[in-house]
Coordinates of C-alpha atoms and ligand atoms in Angstrom, one line a residue:
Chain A
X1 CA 0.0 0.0 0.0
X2 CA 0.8 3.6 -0.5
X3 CA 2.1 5.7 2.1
X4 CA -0.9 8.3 3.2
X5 CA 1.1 10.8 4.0
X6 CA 3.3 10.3 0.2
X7 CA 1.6 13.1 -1.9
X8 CA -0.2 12.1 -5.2
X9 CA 1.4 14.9 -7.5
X10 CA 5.1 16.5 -6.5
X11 CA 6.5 18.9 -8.1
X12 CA 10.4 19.8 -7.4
X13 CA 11.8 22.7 -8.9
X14 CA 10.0 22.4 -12.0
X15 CA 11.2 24.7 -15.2
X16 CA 10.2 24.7 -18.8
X17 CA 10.8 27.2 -21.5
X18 CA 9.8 27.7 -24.8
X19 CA 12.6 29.0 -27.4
X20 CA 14.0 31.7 -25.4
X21 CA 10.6 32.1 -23.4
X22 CA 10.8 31.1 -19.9
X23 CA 7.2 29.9 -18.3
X24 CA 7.7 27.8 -15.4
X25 CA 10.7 28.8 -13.4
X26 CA 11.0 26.1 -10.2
X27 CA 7.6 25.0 -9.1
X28 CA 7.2 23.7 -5.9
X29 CA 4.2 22.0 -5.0
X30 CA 2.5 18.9 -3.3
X31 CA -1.0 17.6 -3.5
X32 CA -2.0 15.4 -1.3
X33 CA -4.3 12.3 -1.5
X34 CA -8.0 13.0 -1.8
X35 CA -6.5 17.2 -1.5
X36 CA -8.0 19.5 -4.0
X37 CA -5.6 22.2 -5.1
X38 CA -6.6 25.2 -7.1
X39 CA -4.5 26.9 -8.6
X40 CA -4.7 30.9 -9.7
X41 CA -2.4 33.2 -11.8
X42 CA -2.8 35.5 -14.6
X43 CA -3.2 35.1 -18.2
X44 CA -0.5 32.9 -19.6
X45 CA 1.7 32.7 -16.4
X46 CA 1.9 28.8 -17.4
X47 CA -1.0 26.9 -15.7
X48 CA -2.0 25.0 -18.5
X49 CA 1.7 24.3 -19.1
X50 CA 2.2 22.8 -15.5
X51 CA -1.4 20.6 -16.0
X52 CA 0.4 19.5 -19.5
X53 CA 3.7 18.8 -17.6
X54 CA 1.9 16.4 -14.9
X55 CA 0.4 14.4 -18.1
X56 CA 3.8 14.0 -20.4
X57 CA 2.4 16.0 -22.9
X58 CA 4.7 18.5 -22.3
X59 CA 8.7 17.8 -21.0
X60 CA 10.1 19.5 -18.3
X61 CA 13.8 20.7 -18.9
X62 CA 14.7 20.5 -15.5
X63 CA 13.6 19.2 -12.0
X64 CA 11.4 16.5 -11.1
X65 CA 7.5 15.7 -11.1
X66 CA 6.2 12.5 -9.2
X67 CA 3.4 11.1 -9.6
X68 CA 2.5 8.7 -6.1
X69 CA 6.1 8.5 -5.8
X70 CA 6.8 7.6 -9.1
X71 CA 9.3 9.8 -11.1
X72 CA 7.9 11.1 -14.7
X73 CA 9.9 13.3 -16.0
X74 CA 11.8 11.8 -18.9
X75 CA 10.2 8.1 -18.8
X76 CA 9.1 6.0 -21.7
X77 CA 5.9 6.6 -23.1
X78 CA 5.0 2.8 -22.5
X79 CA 6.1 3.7 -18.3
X80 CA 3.8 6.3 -18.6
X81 CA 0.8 4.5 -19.6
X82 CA -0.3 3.0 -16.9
X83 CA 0.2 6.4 -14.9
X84 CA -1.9 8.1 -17.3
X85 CA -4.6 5.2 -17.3
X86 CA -5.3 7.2 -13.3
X87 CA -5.7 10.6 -14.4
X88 CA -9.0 12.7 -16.0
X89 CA -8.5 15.8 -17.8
X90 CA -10.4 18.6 -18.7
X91 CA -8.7 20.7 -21.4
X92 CA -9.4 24.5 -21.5
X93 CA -10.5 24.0 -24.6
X94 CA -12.5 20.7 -24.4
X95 CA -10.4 18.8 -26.5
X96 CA -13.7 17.1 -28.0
X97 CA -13.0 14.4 -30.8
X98 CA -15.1 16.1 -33.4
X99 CA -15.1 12.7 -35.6
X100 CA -17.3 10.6 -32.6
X101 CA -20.7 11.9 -31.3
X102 CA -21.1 13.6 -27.8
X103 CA -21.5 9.9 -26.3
X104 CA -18.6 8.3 -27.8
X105 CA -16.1 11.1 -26.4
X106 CA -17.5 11.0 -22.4
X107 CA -17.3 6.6 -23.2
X108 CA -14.1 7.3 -25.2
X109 CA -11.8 6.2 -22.0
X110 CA -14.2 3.5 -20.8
X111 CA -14.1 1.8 -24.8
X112 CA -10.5 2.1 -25.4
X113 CA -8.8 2.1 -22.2
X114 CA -10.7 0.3 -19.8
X115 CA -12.1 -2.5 -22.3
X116 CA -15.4 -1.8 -21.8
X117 CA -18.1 -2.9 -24.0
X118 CA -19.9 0.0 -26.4
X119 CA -23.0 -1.1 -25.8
X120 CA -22.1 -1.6 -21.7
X121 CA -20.8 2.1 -22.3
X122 CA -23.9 4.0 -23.4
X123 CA -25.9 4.2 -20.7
X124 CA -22.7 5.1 -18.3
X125 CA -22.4 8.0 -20.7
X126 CA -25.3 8.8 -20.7
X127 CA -25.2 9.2 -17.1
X128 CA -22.2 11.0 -16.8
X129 CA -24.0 14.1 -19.0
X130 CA -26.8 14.0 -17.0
X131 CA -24.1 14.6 -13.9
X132 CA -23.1 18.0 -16.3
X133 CA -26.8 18.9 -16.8
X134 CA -26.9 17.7 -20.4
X135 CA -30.0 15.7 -21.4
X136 CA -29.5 12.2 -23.7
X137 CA -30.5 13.9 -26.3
X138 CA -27.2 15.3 -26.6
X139 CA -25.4 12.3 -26.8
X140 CA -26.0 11.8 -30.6
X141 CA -25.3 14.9 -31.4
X142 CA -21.5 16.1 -33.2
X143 CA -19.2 17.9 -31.1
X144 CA -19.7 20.7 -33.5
X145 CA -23.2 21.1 -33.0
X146 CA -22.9 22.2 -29.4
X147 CA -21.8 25.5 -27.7
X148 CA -18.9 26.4 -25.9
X149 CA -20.4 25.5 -22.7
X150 CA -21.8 22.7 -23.5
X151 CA -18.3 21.3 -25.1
X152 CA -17.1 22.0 -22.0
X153 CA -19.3 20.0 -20.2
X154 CA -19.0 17.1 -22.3
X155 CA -15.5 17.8 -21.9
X156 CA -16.2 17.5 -17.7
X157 CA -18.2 14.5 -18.3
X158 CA -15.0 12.6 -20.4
X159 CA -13.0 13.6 -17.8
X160 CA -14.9 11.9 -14.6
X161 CA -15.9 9.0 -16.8
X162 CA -13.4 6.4 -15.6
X163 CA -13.4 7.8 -12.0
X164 CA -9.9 8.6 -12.1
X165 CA -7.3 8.9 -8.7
X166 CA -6.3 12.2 -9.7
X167 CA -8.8 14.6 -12.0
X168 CA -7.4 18.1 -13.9
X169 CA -9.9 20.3 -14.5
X170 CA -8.4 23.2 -17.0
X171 CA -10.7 26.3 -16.1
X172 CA -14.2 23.9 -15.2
X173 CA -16.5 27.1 -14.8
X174 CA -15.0 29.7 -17.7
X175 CA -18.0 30.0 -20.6
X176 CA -20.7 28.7 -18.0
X177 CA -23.4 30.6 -16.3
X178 CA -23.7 31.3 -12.5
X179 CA -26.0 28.9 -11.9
X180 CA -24.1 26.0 -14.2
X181 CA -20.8 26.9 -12.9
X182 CA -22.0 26.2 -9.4
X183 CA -23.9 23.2 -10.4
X184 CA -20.2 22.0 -11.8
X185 CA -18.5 23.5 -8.3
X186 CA -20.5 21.2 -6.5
X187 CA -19.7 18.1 -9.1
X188 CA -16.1 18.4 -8.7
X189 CA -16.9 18.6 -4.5
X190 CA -18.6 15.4 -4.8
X191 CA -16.0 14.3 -7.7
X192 CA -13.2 14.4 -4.7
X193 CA -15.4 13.8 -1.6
X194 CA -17.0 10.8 -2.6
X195 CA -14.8 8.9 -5.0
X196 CA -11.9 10.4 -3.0
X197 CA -10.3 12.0 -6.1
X198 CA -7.3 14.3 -6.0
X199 CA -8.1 17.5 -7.9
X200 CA -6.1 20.1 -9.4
X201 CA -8.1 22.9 -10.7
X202 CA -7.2 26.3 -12.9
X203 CA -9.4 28.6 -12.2
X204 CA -10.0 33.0 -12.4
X205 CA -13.5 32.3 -10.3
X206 CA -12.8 33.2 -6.7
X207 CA -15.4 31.8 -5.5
X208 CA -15.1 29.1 -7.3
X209 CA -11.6 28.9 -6.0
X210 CA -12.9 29.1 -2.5
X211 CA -15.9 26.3 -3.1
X212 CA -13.8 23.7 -4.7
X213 CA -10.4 24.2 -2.9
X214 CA -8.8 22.8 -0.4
X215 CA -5.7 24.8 -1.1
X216 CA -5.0 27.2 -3.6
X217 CA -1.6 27.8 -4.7
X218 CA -0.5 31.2 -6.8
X219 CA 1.5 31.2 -9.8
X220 CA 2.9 34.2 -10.5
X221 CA 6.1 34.6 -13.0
X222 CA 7.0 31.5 -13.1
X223 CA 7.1 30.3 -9.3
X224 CA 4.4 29.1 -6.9
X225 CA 4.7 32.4 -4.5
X226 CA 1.4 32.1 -2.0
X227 CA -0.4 28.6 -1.3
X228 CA -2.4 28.3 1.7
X229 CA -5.8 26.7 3.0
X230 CA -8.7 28.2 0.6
X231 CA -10.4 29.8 3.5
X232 CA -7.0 31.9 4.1
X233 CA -6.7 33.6 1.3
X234 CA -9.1 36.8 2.0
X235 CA -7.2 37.6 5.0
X236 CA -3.4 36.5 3.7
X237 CA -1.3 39.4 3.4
X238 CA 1.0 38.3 0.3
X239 CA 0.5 41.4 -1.6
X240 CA 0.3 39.0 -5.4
X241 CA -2.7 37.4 -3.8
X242 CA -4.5 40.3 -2.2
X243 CA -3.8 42.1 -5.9
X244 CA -5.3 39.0 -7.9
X245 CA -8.4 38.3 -6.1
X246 CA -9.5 42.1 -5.7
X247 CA -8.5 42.7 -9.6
X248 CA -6.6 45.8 -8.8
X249 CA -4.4 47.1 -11.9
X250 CA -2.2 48.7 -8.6
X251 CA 0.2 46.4 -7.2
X252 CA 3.6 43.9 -7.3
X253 CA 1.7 42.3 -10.5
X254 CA 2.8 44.5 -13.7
X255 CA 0.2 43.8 -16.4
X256 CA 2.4 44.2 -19.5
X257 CA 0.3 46.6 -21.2
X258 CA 0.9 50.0 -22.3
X259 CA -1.9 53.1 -22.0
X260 CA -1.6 55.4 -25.2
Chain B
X1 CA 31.0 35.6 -44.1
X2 CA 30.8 33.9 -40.8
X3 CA 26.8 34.4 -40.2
X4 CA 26.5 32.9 -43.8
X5 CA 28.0 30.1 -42.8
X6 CA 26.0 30.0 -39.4
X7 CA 23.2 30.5 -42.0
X8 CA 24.1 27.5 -44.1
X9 CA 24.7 25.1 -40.9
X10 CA 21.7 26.0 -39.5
X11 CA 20.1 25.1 -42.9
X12 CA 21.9 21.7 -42.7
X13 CA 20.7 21.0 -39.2
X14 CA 17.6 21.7 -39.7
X15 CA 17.3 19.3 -42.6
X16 CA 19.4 16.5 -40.3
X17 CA 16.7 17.0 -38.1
X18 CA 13.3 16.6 -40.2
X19 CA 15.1 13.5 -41.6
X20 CA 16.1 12.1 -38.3
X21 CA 12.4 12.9 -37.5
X22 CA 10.9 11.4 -40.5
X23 CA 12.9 8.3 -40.0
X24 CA 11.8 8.2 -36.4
X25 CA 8.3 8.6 -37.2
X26 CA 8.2 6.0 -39.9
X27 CA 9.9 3.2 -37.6
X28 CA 7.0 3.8 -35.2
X29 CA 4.5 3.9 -38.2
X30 CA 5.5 0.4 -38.8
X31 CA 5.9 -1.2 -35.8
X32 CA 2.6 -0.3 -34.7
X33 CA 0.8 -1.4 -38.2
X34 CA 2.9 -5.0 -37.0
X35 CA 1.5 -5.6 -34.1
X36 CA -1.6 -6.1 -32.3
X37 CA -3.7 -4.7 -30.8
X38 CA -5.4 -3.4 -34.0
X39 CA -8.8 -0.8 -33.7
X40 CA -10.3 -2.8 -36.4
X41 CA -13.5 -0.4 -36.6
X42 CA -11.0 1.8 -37.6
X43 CA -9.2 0.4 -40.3
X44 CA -12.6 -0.5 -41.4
X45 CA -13.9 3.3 -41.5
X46 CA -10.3 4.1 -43.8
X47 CA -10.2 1.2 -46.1
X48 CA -13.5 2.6 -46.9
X49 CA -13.2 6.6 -47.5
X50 CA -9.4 5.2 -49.3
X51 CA -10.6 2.7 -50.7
X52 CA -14.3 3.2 -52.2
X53 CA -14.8 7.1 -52.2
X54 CA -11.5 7.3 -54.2
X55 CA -13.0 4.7 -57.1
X56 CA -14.7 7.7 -59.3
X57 CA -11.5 9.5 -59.6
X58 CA -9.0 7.0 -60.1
X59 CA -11.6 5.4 -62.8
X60 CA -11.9 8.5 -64.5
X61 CA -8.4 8.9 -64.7
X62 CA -7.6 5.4 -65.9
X63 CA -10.5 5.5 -68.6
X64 CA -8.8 8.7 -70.3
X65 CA -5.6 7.8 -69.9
X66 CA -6.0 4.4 -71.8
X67 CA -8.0 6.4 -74.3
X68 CA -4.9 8.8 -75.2
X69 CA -2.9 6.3 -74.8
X70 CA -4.2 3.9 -77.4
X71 CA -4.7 7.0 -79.5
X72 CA -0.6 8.2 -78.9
X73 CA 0.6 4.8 -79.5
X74 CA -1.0 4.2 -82.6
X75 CA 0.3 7.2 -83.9
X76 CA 3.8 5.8 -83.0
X77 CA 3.6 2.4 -84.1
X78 CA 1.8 3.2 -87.2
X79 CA 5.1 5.1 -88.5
X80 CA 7.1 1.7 -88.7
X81 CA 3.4 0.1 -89.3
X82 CA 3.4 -1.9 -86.2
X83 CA 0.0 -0.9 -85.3
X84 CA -0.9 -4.8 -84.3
X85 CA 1.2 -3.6 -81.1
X86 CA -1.5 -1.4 -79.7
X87 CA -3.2 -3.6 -77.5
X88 CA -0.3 -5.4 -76.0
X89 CA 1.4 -1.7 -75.5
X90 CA -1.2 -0.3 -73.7
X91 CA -2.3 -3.1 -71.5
X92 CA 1.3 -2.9 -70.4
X93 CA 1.7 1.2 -70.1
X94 CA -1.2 0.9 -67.5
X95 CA -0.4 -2.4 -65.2
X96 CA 3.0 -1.6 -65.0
X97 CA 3.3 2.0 -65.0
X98 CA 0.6 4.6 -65.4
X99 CA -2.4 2.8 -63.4
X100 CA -0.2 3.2 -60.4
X101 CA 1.3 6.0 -60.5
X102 CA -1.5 8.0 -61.6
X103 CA -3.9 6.4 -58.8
X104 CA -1.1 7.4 -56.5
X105 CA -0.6 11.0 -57.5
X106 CA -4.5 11.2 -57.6
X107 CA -4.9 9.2 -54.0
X108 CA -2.1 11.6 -52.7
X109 CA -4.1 14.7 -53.6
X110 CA -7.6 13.5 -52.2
X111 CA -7.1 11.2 -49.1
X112 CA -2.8 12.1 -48.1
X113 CA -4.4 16.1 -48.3
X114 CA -7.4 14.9 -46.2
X115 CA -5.1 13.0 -43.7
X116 CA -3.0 15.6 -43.0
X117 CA -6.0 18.3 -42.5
X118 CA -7.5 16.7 -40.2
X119 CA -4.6 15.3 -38.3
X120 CA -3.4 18.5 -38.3
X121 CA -6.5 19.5 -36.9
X122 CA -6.6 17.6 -33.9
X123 CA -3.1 18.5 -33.1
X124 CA -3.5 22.0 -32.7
X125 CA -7.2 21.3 -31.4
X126 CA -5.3 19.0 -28.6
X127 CA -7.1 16.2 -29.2
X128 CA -3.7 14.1 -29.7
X129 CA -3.3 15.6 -26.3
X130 CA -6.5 14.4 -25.4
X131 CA -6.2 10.8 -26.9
X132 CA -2.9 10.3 -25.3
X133 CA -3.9 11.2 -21.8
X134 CA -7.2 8.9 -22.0
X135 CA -4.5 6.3 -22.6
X136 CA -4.9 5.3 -26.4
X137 CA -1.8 5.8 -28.5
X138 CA -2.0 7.9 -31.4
X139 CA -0.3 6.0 -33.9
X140 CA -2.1 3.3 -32.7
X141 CA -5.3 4.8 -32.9
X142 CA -4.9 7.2 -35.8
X143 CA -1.7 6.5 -37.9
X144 CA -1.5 2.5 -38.2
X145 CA -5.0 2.1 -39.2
X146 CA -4.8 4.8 -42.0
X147 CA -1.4 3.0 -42.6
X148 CA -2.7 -0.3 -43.0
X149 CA -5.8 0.7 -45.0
X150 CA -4.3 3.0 -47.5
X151 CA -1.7 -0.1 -48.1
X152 CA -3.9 -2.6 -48.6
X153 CA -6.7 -0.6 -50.8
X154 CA -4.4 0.9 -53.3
X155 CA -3.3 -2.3 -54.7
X156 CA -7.1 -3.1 -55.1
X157 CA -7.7 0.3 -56.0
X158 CA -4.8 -0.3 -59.3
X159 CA -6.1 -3.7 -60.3
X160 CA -9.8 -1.8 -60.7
X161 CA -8.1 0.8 -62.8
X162 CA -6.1 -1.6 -64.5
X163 CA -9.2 -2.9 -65.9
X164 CA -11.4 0.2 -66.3
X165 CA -7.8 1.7 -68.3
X166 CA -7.5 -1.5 -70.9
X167 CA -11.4 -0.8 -71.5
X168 CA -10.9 2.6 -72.2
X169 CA -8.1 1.7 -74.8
X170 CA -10.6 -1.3 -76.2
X171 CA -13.3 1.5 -76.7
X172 CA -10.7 4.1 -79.0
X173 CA -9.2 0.6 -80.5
X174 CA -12.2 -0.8 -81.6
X175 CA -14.2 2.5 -82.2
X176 CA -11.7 4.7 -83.9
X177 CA -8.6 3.3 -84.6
X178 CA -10.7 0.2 -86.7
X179 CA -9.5 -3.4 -84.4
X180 CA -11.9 -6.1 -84.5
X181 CA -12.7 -6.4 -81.4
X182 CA -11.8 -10.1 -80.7
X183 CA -8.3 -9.7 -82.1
X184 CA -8.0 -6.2 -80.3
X185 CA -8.6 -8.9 -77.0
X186 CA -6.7 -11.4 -77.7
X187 CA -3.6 -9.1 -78.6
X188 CA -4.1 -7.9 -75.3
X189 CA -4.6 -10.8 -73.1
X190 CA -1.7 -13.0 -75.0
X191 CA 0.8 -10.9 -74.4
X192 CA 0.9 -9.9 -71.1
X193 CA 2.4 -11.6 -68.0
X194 CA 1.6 -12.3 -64.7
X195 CA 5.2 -9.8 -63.6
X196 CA 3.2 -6.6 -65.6
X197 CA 0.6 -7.0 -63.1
X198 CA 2.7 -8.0 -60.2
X199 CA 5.0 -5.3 -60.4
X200 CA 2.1 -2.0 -60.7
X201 CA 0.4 -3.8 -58.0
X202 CA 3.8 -4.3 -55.7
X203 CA 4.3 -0.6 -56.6
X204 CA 0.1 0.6 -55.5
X205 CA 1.1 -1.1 -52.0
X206 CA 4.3 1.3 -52.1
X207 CA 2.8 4.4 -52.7
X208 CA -0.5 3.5 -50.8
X209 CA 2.2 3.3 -47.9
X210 CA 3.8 6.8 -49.2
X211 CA 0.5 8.8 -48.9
X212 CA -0.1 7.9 -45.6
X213 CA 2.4 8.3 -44.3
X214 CA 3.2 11.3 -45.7
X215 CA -0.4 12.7 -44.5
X216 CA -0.1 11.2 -40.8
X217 CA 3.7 12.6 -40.3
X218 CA 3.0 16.3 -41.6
X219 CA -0.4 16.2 -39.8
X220 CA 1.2 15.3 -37.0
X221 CA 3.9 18.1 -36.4
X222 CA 1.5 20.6 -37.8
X223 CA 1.6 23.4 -35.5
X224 CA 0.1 27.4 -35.4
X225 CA -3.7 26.9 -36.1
X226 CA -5.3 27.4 -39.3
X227 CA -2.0 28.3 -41.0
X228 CA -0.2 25.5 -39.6
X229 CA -2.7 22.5 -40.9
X230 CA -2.9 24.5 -44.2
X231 CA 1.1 24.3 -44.5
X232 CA 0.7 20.6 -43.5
X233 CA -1.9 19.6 -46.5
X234 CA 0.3 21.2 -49.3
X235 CA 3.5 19.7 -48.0
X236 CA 1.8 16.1 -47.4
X237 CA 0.8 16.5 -51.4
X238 CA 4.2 17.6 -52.5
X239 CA 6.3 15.3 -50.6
X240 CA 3.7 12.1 -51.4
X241 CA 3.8 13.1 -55.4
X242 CA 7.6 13.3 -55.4
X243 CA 8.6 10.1 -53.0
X244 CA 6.1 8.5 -55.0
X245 CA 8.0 9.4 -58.4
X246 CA 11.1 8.1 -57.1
X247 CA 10.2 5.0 -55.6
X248 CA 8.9 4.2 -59.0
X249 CA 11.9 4.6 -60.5
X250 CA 13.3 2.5 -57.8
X251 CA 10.8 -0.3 -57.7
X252 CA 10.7 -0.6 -61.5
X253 CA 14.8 -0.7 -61.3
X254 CA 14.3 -3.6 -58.7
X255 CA 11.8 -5.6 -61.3
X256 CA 14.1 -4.8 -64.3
X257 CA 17.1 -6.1 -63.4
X258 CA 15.5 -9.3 -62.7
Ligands
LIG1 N1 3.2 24.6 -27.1 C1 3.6 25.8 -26.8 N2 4.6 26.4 -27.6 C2 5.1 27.6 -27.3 N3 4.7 28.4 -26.3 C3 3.8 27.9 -25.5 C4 3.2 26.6 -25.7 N4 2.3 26.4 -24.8 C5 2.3 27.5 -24.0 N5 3.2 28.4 -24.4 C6 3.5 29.7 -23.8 O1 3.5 29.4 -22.4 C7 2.9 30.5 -21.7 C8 1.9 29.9 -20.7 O2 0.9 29.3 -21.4 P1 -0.4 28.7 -20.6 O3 -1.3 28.2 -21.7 O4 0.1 27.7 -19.6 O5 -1.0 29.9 -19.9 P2 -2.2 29.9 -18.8 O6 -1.6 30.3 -17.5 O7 -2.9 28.7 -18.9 O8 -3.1 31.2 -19.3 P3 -4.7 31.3 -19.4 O9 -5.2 31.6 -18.1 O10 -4.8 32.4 -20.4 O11 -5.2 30.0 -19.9 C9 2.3 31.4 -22.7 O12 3.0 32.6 -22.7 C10 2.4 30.7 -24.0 O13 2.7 31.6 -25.0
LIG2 MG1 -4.7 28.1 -19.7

């Protein structure tokens, strides 16, 4: 058995860099088992990147990223299989397959991973939209033929399909309404309560932030430079994460734009 | 003088390293079209859109070109009056040469173009990203099966246009250039051997292999949106058409020395 206390996803000094570009600059961070860590930072400070790093899709050019204890960084793609056969993902932008209907892409993981039987699959699928507030009459339907919202549902629903250890939800609320982006908040709650998931969720929704997070973590130039318990951050006094969450242009953030 | 140099080496590497990648790519390409598991649904779905939706344009193709060419080589053999060689000439032009390569270069342009596209698309979509982390291998999924089907149809594909290309030569022989009919049959069935057959359809396998490839691996780096996957369909046509020329003239070579 696995140590309790061994956390599920560790990053050590994590950096990547694109050409001459550098995005992630020695992240630090643990998530725990059954621990759902949000994490915040401005536009294209490299949280997709650090989801993409945690799945192989993209390589780290230095420092380490374990996964249950197991080292990732740099293994074969047939020693990462197995790893990736414990993880969900929900892409920012839903990913769909837009060659299989809406029912084929949430079963997609249960057909061709798992073994499961298409006509077994169906009805799970089925079930898993209804958990996303889509109706079965969507499940025939062409990725194309839906809105942004709804992809990104369907997207949600492919990712929670095979109950997976460890979910990563790119930006779950962005696109939806109040009401359907709490409807999800409370999914990904149950997602890590009851199957005892470990999440870790991108989000710009503070109060989505607060609802689904155990603890958020702040990426800010590269660097984690805040985490704390999700009920902390109002009152924290790191000046990055009293900037973000009260959307002041004034502070140690520098938005890189330039007034006429 | 130096940073032309640094130009030039850059150059080189550059190419070193789209070969190296090529190479790369094409060793996986095959050693996931030999072994199992296969997603036959798949390979099914391919062998079909290769396979049956490219039989109008490779039959047109093959109809006219057996049409001019009865029509050319009449002209030829008529100036050293060896018109009786019309038949046997063309039945041979087509099996061994133009069935296949024409059905390649025409097969490169509708299903190596189409490959790439939407390869291409679900690269910069993420949906390789996608298929990889819900476990399934891509070149599993998505290369061996167009791989496997575009290999095995062409050759089918050839021996179709084989026939529909002697029939269009039958229909200028017999209706223009005055053969009886029989004799215009006969000269054309006596003559040939099983080797003019063999050889165009050992060379429809090869370029059936070319054009997917060639679609998969410039679909599958494509990168930079719309743009990008545009890039990728041009270059999947161009490098398909040329490899496809040269390993005719190598495949032939092979045959003709035997
Ligand atoms: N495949 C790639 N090639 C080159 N640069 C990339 C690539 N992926 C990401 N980047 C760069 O990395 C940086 C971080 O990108 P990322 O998508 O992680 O941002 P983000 O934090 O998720 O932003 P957002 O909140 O807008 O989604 C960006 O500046 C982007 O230009
Ligand atoms: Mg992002």
């Amino acid at each position: 058995m696995s140590d309790p206390r061994e956390p599920k996803v560790s990053f050590r000094d994590v950096h990547i860099a694109f050409g001459a570009k550098k995005v992630l600059q020695g992240i630090n961070l643990d998530v725990m088992p059954g621990e759902s860590v949000v994490v915040i930072g401005g536009s294209g400070t490299g949280k997709s990147v650090m989801l993409k790093c945690m799945l192989g899709l993209l390589n780290p050019s230095q420092g380490s990223i374990k996964i249950a204890g197991q080292e990732i960084v740099g293994i074969s793609d047939r020693a990462r299989e197995p790893i990736l056969r414990k993880f969900g993902m929900l892409f920012q932008y839903a990913a769909l397959f837009d060659s299989l209907p809406v029912w084929e892409n949430v079963a997609f993981g249960l057909t061709q991973a798992k073994g499961v039987s298409r006509v077994a699959a169906r009805p799970i699928a089925i079930r898993k939209l209804a958990q996303v507030g889509l109706g079965a009459d969507v499940a025939d339907l062409s990725p194309s033929e839906l809105s942004g919202g709804m992809k990104k549902r369907v997207g949600l629903a492919r990712a929670i399909a095979t109950d997976p250890e460890v979910i990563l939800f790119d930006e779950p609320t962005t696109g939806l309404d109040p009401i359907m982006g709490d409807v999800i908040n409370d999914l990904i709650v149950d997602c890590v309560k009851s199957l005892g998931a470990t999440a870790v969720s991108i989000t710009h929704d503070m109060a989505s932030a607060r609802k689904i997070g155990d603890r958020v973590a702040m990426l800010h130039q590269g660097k984690i430079v805040w985490q704390g318990p999700a009920k902390t951050i109002e009152t924290c006094d790191n000046p990055y994460v009293q900037q973000f969450i009260h959307g002041r242009a004034e502070g140690p953030i520098k938005m890189e734009v330039r007034p006429e | 003088m130096i940073e032309a140099l640094a130009a030039i080496g850059r150059l080189f590497l550059g190419f070193l390293r789209a070969i190296g990648q090529l190479t790369v790519f094409t060793a996986n390409a095959i050693s996931h079209c030999a072994q199992p598991p296969y997603y036959l649904r798949a390979i099914g779905q391919q062998m079909v859109t290769i396979g049956y939706y490219s039989l109008p344009v490779v039959g047109l193709t093959a109809v006219f070109t057996g049409m001019v060419l009865a029509l050319q080589i009449f002209e030829g053999s008529s100036r050293f009056n060896a018109e009786s060689a019309v038949a046997t000439i063309v039945v041979i032009g087509i099996t061994r040469e133009l069935g296949p390569v024409l059905a390649g270069l025409m097969v490169a342009g509708r299903v190596g173009a189409a490959m790439a596209a939407e390869i291409g698309t679900m690269r910069v979509t993420e949906q390789i990203d996608a298929l990889t982390t819900l476990s399934t291998d891509p070149f599993k999924y998505l290369i061996a099966p167009r791989v496997i089907a575009a290999t095995i149809m062409l050759p089918l594909l050839v021996f179709v246009a084989d026939i529909i290309g002697v029939f269009g030569g039958y229909i200028i022989g017999t209706s223009k250039l005055g053969f009886n009919p029989a004799t215009y049959l006969r000269n054309t069935a006596d003559f040939l051997e099983t080797i003019d057959v063999v050889t165009g359809l050992v060379k429809a396998a090869a370029f059936g292999f070319i054009v997917a490839l060639m679609g998969c691996y410039n679909g599958y780096f494509s990168k930079g949106g719309a743009q990008g996957v545009g890039a990728a369909t041009t270059n999947a046509v161009v490098s398909a058409s040329i490899l496809i020329l040269a390993a005719d003239y190598v495949i032939t070579e092979a045959f003709f020395s035997k």
